[in-house]
PDB file of C-alpha atoms in Angstrom:
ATOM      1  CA  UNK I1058       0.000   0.000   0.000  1.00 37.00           C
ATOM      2  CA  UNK I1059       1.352   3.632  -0.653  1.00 43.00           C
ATOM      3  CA  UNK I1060       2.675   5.242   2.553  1.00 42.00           C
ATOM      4  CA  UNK I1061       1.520   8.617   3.273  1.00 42.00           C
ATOM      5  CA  UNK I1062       4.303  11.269   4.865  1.00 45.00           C
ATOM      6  CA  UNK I1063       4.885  14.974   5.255  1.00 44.00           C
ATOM      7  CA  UNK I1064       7.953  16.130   3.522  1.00 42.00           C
ATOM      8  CA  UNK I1065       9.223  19.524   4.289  1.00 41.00           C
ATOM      9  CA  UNK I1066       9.104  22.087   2.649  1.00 42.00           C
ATOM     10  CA  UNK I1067       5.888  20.136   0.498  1.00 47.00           C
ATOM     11  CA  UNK I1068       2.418  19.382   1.905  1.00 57.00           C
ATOM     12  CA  UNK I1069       1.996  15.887   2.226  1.00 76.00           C
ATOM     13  CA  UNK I1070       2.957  13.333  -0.089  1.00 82.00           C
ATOM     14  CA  UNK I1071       1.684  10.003  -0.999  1.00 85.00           C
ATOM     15  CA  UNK I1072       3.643   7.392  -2.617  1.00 88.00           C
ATOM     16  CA  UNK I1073       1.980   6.189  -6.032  1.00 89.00           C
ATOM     17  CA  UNK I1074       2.960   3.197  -8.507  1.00 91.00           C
ATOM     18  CA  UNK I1075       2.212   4.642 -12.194  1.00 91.00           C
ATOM     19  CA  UNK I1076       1.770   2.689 -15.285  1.00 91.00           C
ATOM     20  CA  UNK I1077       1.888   5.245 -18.551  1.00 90.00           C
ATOM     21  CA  UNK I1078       1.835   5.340 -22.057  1.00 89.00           C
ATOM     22  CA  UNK I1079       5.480   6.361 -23.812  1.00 87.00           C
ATOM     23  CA  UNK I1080       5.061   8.797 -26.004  1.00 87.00           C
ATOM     24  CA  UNK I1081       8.428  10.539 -27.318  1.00 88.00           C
ATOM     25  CA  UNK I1082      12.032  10.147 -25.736  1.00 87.00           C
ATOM     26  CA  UNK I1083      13.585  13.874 -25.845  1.00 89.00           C
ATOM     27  CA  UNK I1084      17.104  12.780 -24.959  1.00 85.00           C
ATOM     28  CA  UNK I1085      19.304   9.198 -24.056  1.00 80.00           C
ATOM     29  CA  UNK I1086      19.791   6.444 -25.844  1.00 75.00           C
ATOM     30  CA  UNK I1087      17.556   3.484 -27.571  1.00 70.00           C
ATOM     31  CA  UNK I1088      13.584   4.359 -27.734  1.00 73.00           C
ATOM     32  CA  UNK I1089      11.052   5.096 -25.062  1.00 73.00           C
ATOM     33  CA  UNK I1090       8.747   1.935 -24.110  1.00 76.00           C
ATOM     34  CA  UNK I1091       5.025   1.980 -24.971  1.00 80.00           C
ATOM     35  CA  UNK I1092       4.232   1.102 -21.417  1.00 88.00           C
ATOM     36  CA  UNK I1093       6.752   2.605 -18.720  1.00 91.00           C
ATOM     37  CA  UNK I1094       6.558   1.807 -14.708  1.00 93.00           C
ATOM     38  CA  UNK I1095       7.608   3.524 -11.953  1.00 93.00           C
ATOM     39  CA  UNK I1096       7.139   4.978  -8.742  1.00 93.00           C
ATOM     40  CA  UNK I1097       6.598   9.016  -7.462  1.00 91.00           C
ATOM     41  CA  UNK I1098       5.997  10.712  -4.812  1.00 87.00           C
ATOM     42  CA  UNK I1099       2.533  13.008  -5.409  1.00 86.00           C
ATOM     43  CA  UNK I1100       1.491  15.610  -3.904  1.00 83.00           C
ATOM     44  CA  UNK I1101      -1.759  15.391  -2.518  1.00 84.00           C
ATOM     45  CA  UNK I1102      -4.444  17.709  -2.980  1.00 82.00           C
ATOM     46  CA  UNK I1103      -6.497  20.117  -1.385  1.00 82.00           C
ATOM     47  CA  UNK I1104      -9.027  17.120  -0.087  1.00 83.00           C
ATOM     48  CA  UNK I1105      -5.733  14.923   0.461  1.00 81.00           C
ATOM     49  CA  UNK I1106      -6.065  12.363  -2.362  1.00 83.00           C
ATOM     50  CA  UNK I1107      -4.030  11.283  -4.770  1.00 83.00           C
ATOM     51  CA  UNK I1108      -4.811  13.680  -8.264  1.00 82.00           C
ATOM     52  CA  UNK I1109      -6.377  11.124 -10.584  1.00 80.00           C
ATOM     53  CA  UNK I1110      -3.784  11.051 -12.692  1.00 75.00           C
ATOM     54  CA  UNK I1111      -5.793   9.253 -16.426  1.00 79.00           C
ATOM     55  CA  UNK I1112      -5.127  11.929 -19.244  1.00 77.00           C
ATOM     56  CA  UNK I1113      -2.769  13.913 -17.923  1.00 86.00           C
ATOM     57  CA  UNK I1114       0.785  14.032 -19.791  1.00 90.00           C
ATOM     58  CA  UNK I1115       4.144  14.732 -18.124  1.00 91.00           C
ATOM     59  CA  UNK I1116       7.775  14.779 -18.304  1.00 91.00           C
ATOM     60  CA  UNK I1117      10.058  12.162 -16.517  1.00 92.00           C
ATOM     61  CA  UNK I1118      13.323  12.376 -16.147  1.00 92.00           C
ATOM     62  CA  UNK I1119      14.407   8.963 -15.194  1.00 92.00           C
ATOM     63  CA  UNK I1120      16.807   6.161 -15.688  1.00 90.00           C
ATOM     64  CA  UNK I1121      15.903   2.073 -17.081  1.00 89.00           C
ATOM     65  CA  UNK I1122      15.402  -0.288 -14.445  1.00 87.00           C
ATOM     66  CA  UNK I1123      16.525  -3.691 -14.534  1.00 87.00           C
ATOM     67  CA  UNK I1124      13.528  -4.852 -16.391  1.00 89.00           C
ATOM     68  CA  UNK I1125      12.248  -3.587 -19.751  1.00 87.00           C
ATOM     69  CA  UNK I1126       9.599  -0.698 -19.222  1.00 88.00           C
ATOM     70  CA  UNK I1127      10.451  -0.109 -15.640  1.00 92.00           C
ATOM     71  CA  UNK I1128      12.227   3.549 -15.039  1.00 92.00           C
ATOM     72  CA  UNK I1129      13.650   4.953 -11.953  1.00 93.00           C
ATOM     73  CA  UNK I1130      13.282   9.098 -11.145  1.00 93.00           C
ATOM     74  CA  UNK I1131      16.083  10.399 -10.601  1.00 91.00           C
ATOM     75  CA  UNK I1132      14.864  12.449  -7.813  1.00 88.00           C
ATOM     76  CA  UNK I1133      11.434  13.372  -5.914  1.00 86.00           C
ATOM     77  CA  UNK I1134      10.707  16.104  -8.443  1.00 85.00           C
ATOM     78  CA  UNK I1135      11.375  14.142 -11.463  1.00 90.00           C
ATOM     79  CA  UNK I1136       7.788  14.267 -12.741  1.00 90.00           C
ATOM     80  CA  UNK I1137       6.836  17.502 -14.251  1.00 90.00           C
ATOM     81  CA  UNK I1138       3.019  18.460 -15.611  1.00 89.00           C
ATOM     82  CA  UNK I1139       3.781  18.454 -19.469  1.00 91.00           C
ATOM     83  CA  UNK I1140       3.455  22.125 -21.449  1.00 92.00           C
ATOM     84  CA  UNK I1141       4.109  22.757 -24.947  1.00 93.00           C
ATOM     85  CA  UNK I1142       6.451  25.995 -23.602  1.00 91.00           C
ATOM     86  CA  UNK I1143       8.006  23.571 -20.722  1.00 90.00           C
ATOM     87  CA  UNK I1144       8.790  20.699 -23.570  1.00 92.00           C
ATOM     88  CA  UNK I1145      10.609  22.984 -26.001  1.00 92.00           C
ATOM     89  CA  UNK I1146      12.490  25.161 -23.188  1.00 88.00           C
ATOM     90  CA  UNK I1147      13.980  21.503 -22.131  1.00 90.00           C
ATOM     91  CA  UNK I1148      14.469  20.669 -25.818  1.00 92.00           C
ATOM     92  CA  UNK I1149      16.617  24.070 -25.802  1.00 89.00           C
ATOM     93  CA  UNK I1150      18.551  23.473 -22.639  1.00 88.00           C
ATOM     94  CA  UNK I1151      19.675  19.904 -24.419  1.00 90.00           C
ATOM     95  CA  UNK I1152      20.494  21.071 -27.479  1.00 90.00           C
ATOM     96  CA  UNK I1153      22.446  23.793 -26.136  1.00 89.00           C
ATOM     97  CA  UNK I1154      24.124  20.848 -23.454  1.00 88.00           C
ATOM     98  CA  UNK I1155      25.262  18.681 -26.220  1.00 88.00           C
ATOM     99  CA  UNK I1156      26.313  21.787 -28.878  1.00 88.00           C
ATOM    100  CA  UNK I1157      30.082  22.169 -28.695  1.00 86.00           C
ATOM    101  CA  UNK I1158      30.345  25.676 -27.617  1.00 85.00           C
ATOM    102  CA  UNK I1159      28.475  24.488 -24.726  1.00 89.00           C
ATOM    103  CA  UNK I1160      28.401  27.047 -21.857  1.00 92.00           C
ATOM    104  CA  UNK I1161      30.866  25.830 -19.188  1.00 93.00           C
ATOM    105  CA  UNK I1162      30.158  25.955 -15.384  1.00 94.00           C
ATOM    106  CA  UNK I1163      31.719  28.645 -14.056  1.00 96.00           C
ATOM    107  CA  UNK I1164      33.788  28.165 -10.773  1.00 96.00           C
ATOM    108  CA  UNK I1165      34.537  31.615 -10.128  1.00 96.00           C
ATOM    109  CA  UNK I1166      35.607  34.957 -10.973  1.00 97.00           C
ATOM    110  CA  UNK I1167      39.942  35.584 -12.190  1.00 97.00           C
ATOM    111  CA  UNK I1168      39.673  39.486 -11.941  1.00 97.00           C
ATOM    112  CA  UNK I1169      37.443  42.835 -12.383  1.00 97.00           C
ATOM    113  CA  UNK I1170      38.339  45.828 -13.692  1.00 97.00           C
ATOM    114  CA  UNK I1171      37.365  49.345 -14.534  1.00 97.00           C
ATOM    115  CA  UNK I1172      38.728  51.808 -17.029  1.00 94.00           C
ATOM    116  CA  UNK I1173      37.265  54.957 -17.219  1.00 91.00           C
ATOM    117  CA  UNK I1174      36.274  56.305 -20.832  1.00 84.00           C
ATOM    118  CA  UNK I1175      37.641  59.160 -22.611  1.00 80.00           C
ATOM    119  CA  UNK I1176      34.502  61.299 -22.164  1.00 82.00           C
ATOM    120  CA  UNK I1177      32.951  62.067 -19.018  1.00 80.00           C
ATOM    121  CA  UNK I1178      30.214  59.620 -18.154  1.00 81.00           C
ATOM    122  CA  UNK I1179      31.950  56.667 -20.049  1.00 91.00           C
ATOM    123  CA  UNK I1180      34.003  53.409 -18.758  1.00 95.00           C
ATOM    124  CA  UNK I1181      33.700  50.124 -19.190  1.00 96.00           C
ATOM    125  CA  UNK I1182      34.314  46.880 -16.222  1.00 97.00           C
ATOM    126  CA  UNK I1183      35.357  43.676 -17.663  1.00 96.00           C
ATOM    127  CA  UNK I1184      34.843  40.774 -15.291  1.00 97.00           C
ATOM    128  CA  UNK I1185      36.713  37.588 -16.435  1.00 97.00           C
ATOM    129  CA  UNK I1186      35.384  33.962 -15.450  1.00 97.00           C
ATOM    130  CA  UNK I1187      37.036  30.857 -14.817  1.00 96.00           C
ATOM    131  CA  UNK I1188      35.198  27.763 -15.903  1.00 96.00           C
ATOM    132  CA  UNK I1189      35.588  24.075 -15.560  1.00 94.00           C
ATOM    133  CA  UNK I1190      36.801  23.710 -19.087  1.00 91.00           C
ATOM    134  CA  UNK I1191      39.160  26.342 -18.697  1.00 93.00           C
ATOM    135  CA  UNK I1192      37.769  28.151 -21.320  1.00 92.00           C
ATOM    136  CA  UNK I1193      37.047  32.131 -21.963  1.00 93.00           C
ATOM    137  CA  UNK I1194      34.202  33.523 -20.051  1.00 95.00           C
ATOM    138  CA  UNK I1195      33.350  37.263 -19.297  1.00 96.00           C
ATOM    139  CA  UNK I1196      30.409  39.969 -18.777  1.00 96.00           C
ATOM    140  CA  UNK I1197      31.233  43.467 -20.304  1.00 96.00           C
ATOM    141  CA  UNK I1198      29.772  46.613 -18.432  1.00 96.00           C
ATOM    142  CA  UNK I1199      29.529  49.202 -20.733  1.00 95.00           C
ATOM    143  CA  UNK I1200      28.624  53.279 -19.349  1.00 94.00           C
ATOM    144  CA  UNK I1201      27.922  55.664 -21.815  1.00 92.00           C
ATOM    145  CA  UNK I1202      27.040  59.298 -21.252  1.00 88.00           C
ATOM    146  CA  UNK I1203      23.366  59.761 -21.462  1.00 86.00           C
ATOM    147  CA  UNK I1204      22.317  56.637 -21.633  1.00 90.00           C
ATOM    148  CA  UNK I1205      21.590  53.322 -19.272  1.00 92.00           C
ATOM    149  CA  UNK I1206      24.495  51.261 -18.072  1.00 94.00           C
ATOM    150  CA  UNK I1207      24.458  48.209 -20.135  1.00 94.00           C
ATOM    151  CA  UNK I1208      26.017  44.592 -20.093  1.00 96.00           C
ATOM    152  CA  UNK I1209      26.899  41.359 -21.899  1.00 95.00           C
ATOM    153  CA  UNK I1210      28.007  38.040 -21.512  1.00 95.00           C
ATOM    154  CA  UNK I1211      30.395  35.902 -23.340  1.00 93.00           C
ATOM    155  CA  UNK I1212      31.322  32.268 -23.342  1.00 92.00           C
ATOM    156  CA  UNK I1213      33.938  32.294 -26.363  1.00 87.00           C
ATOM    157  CA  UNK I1214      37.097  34.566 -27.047  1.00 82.00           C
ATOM    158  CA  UNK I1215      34.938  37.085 -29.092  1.00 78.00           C
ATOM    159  CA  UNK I1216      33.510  39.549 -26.625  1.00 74.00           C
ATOM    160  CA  UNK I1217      30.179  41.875 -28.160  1.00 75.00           C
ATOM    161  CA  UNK I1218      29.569  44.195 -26.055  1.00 72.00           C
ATOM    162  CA  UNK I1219      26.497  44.750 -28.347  1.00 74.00           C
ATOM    163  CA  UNK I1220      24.395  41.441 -27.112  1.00 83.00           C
ATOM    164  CA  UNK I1221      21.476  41.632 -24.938  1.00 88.00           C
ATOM    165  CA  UNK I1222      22.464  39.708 -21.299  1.00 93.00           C
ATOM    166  CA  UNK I1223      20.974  36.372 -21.650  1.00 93.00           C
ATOM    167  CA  UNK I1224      17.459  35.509 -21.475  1.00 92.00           C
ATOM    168  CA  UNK I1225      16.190  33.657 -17.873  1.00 90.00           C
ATOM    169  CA  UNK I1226      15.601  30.296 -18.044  1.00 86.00           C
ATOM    170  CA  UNK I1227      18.193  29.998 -21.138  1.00 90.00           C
ATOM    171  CA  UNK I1228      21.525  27.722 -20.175  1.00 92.00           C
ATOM    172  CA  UNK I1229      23.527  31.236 -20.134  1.00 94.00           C
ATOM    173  CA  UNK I1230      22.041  32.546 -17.680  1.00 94.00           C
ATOM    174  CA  UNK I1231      21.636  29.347 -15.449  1.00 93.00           C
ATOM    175  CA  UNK I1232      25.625  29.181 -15.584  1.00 95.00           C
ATOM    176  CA  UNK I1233      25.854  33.133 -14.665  1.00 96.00           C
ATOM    177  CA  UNK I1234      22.996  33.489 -11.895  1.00 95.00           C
ATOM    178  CA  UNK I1235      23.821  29.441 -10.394  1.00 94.00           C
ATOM    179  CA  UNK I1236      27.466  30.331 -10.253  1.00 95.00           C
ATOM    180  CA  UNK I1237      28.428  33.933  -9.332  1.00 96.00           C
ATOM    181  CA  UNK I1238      29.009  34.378  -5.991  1.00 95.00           C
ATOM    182  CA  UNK I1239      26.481  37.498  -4.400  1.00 95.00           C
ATOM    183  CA  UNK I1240      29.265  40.013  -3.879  1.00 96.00           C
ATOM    184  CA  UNK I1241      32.397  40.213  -6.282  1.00 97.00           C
ATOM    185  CA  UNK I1242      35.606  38.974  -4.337  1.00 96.00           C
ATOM    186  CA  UNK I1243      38.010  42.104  -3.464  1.00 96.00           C
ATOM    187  CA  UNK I1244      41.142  40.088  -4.738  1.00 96.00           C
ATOM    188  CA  UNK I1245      39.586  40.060  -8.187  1.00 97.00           C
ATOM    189  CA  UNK I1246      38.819  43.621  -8.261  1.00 97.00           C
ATOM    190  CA  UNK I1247      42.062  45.434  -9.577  1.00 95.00           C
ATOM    191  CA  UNK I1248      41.320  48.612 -10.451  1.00 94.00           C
ATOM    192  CA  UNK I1249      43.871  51.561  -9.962  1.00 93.00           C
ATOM    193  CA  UNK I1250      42.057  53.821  -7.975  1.00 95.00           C
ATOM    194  CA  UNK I1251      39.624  53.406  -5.141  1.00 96.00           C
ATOM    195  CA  UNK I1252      36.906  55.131  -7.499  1.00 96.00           C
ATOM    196  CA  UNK I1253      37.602  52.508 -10.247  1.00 96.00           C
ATOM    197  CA  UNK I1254      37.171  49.373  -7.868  1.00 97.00           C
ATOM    198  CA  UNK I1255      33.598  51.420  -5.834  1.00 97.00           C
ATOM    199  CA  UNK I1256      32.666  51.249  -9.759  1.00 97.00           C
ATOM    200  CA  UNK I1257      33.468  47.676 -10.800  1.00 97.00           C
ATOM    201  CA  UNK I1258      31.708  46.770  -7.424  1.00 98.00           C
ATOM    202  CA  UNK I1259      28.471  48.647  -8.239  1.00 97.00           C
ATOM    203  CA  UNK I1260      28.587  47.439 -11.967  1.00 97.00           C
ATOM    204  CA  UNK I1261      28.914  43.672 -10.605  1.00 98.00           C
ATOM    205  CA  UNK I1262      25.950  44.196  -8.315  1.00 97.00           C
ATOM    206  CA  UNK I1263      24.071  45.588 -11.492  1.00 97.00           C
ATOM    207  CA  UNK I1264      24.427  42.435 -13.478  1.00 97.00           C
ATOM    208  CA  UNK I1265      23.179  40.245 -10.523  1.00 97.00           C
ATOM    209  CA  UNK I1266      20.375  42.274 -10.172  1.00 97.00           C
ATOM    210  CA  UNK I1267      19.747  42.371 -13.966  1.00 96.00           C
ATOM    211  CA  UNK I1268      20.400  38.367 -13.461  1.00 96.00           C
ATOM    212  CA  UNK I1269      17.906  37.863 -10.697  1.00 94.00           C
ATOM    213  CA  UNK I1270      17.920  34.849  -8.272  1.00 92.00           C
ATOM    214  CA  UNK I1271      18.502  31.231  -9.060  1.00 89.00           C
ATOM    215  CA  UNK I1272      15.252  29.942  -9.519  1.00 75.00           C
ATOM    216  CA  UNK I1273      16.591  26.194 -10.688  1.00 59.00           C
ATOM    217  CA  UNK I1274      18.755  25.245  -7.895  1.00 48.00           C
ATOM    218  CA  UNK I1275      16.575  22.033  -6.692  1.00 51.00           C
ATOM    219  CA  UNK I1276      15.380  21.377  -3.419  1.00 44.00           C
ATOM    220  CA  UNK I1277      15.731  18.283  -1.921  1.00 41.00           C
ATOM    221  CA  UNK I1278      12.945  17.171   0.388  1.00 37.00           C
ATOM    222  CA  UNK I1279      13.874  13.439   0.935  1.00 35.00           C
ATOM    223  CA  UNK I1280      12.609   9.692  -0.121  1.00 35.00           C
ATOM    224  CA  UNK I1281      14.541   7.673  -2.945  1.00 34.00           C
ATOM    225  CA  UNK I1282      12.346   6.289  -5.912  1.00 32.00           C
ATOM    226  CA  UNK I1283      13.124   2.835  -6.039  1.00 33.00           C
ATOM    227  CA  UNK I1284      12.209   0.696  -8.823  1.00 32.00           C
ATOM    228  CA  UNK I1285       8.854  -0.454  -9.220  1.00 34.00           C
ATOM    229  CA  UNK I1286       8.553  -4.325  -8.118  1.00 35.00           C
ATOM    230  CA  UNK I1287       7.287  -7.002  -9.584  1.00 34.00           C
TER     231      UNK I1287
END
């Protein structure tokens, strides 16, 4: 019988074995099974019941069991209510995962600095990443007299300081707001003048404002999914 349980910070949860239909397998290897079994942890709802879950279509993302058409989640929140916008921002995030200018993770920040322009009212703070790859990674502040501060991102040796900062919910800007620590590090910041490293502080705050918190970092809440049994 499914055991009920509260699970902080979730309402309480009931343990369900699901039988479903297969439809399309949006990344791994081989082919998704007509008939797929596993077991998830639902939510209950507002009369504490199980959702009836017949017609409803979701995303998995789970592992094969030992037997054919039994799956494992990979974690309590592995089951997703299926969109048409959720299904093709996933199909983005694995494209983008597999292409070969990949974004790295970033593991923290080599230096920050500030030069101030020619004109007054302009400068520009170039923050340089490091990354697991060891490959190039910076954000470009750019000041211009008149006009709104403005930055950019880069993941490749080519820097344009004309790009838009990257979209939320884009693999960009998962690496960037994930990754960057809330307060630039005051080794990194080498400007030559007080006034150049008060700016390169306030244009690093600027871009994690702009970036905004990191709304995918999962939260674990307990319970392993075993394998559904025979």
């Amino acid at each position: 019988m499914p055991e009920a349980r509260d699970v902080s910070p979730f309402a309480t949860v009931q343990r369900a074995y699901i039988e479903a239909q297969g439809i399309d397998l949006l990344s791994g290897t081989g082919s998704v099974s007509a008939s797929v079994r596993y077991l998830a942890d639902v939510r209950l709802d507002s009369r504490h019941k199980i959702p009836n879950p017949k017609k409803q279509m979701v995303l998995l993302f789970a592992r094969p069991g030992t037997t054919p058409g039994d799956i494992q989640l990979v974690s309590p929140d592995a089951q997703l209510p299926w969109s048409q916008p959720l299904e093709a921002q996933i199909r983005k995030i694995l494209a983008d995962l597999s292409a070969p200018d990949s974004p790295p993770h970033i593991t923290g920040i080599n230096m920050a600095l500030y030069q101030q322009g020619d004109l007054a009212g302009e400068g520009e703070t170039q923050i340089f990443l490091t990354t697991t790859k060891g490959t190039p990674a910076a954000i470009i502040i750019q000041h211009r007299a008149g006009q709104p501060s403005r930055w950019s991102a880069s993941f490749s040796e080519v820097v344009d300081a004309a790009n838009a900062p990257p979209a939320q919910g884009t693999l960009e800007w998962y690496r960037l707001a994930c990754s960057l620590p809330e307060m630039l590090p005051a080794s990194a910041n080498l400007g030559e003048t007080q006034e150049a490293k008060d700016q390169a502080v306030a244009d690093y705050l600027l871009v994690r404002r702009d970036l905004g918190p990191c709304t995918r970092t999962r939260v674990s809440w307990g319970g392993d999914i075993a394998k559904p049994g025979k």
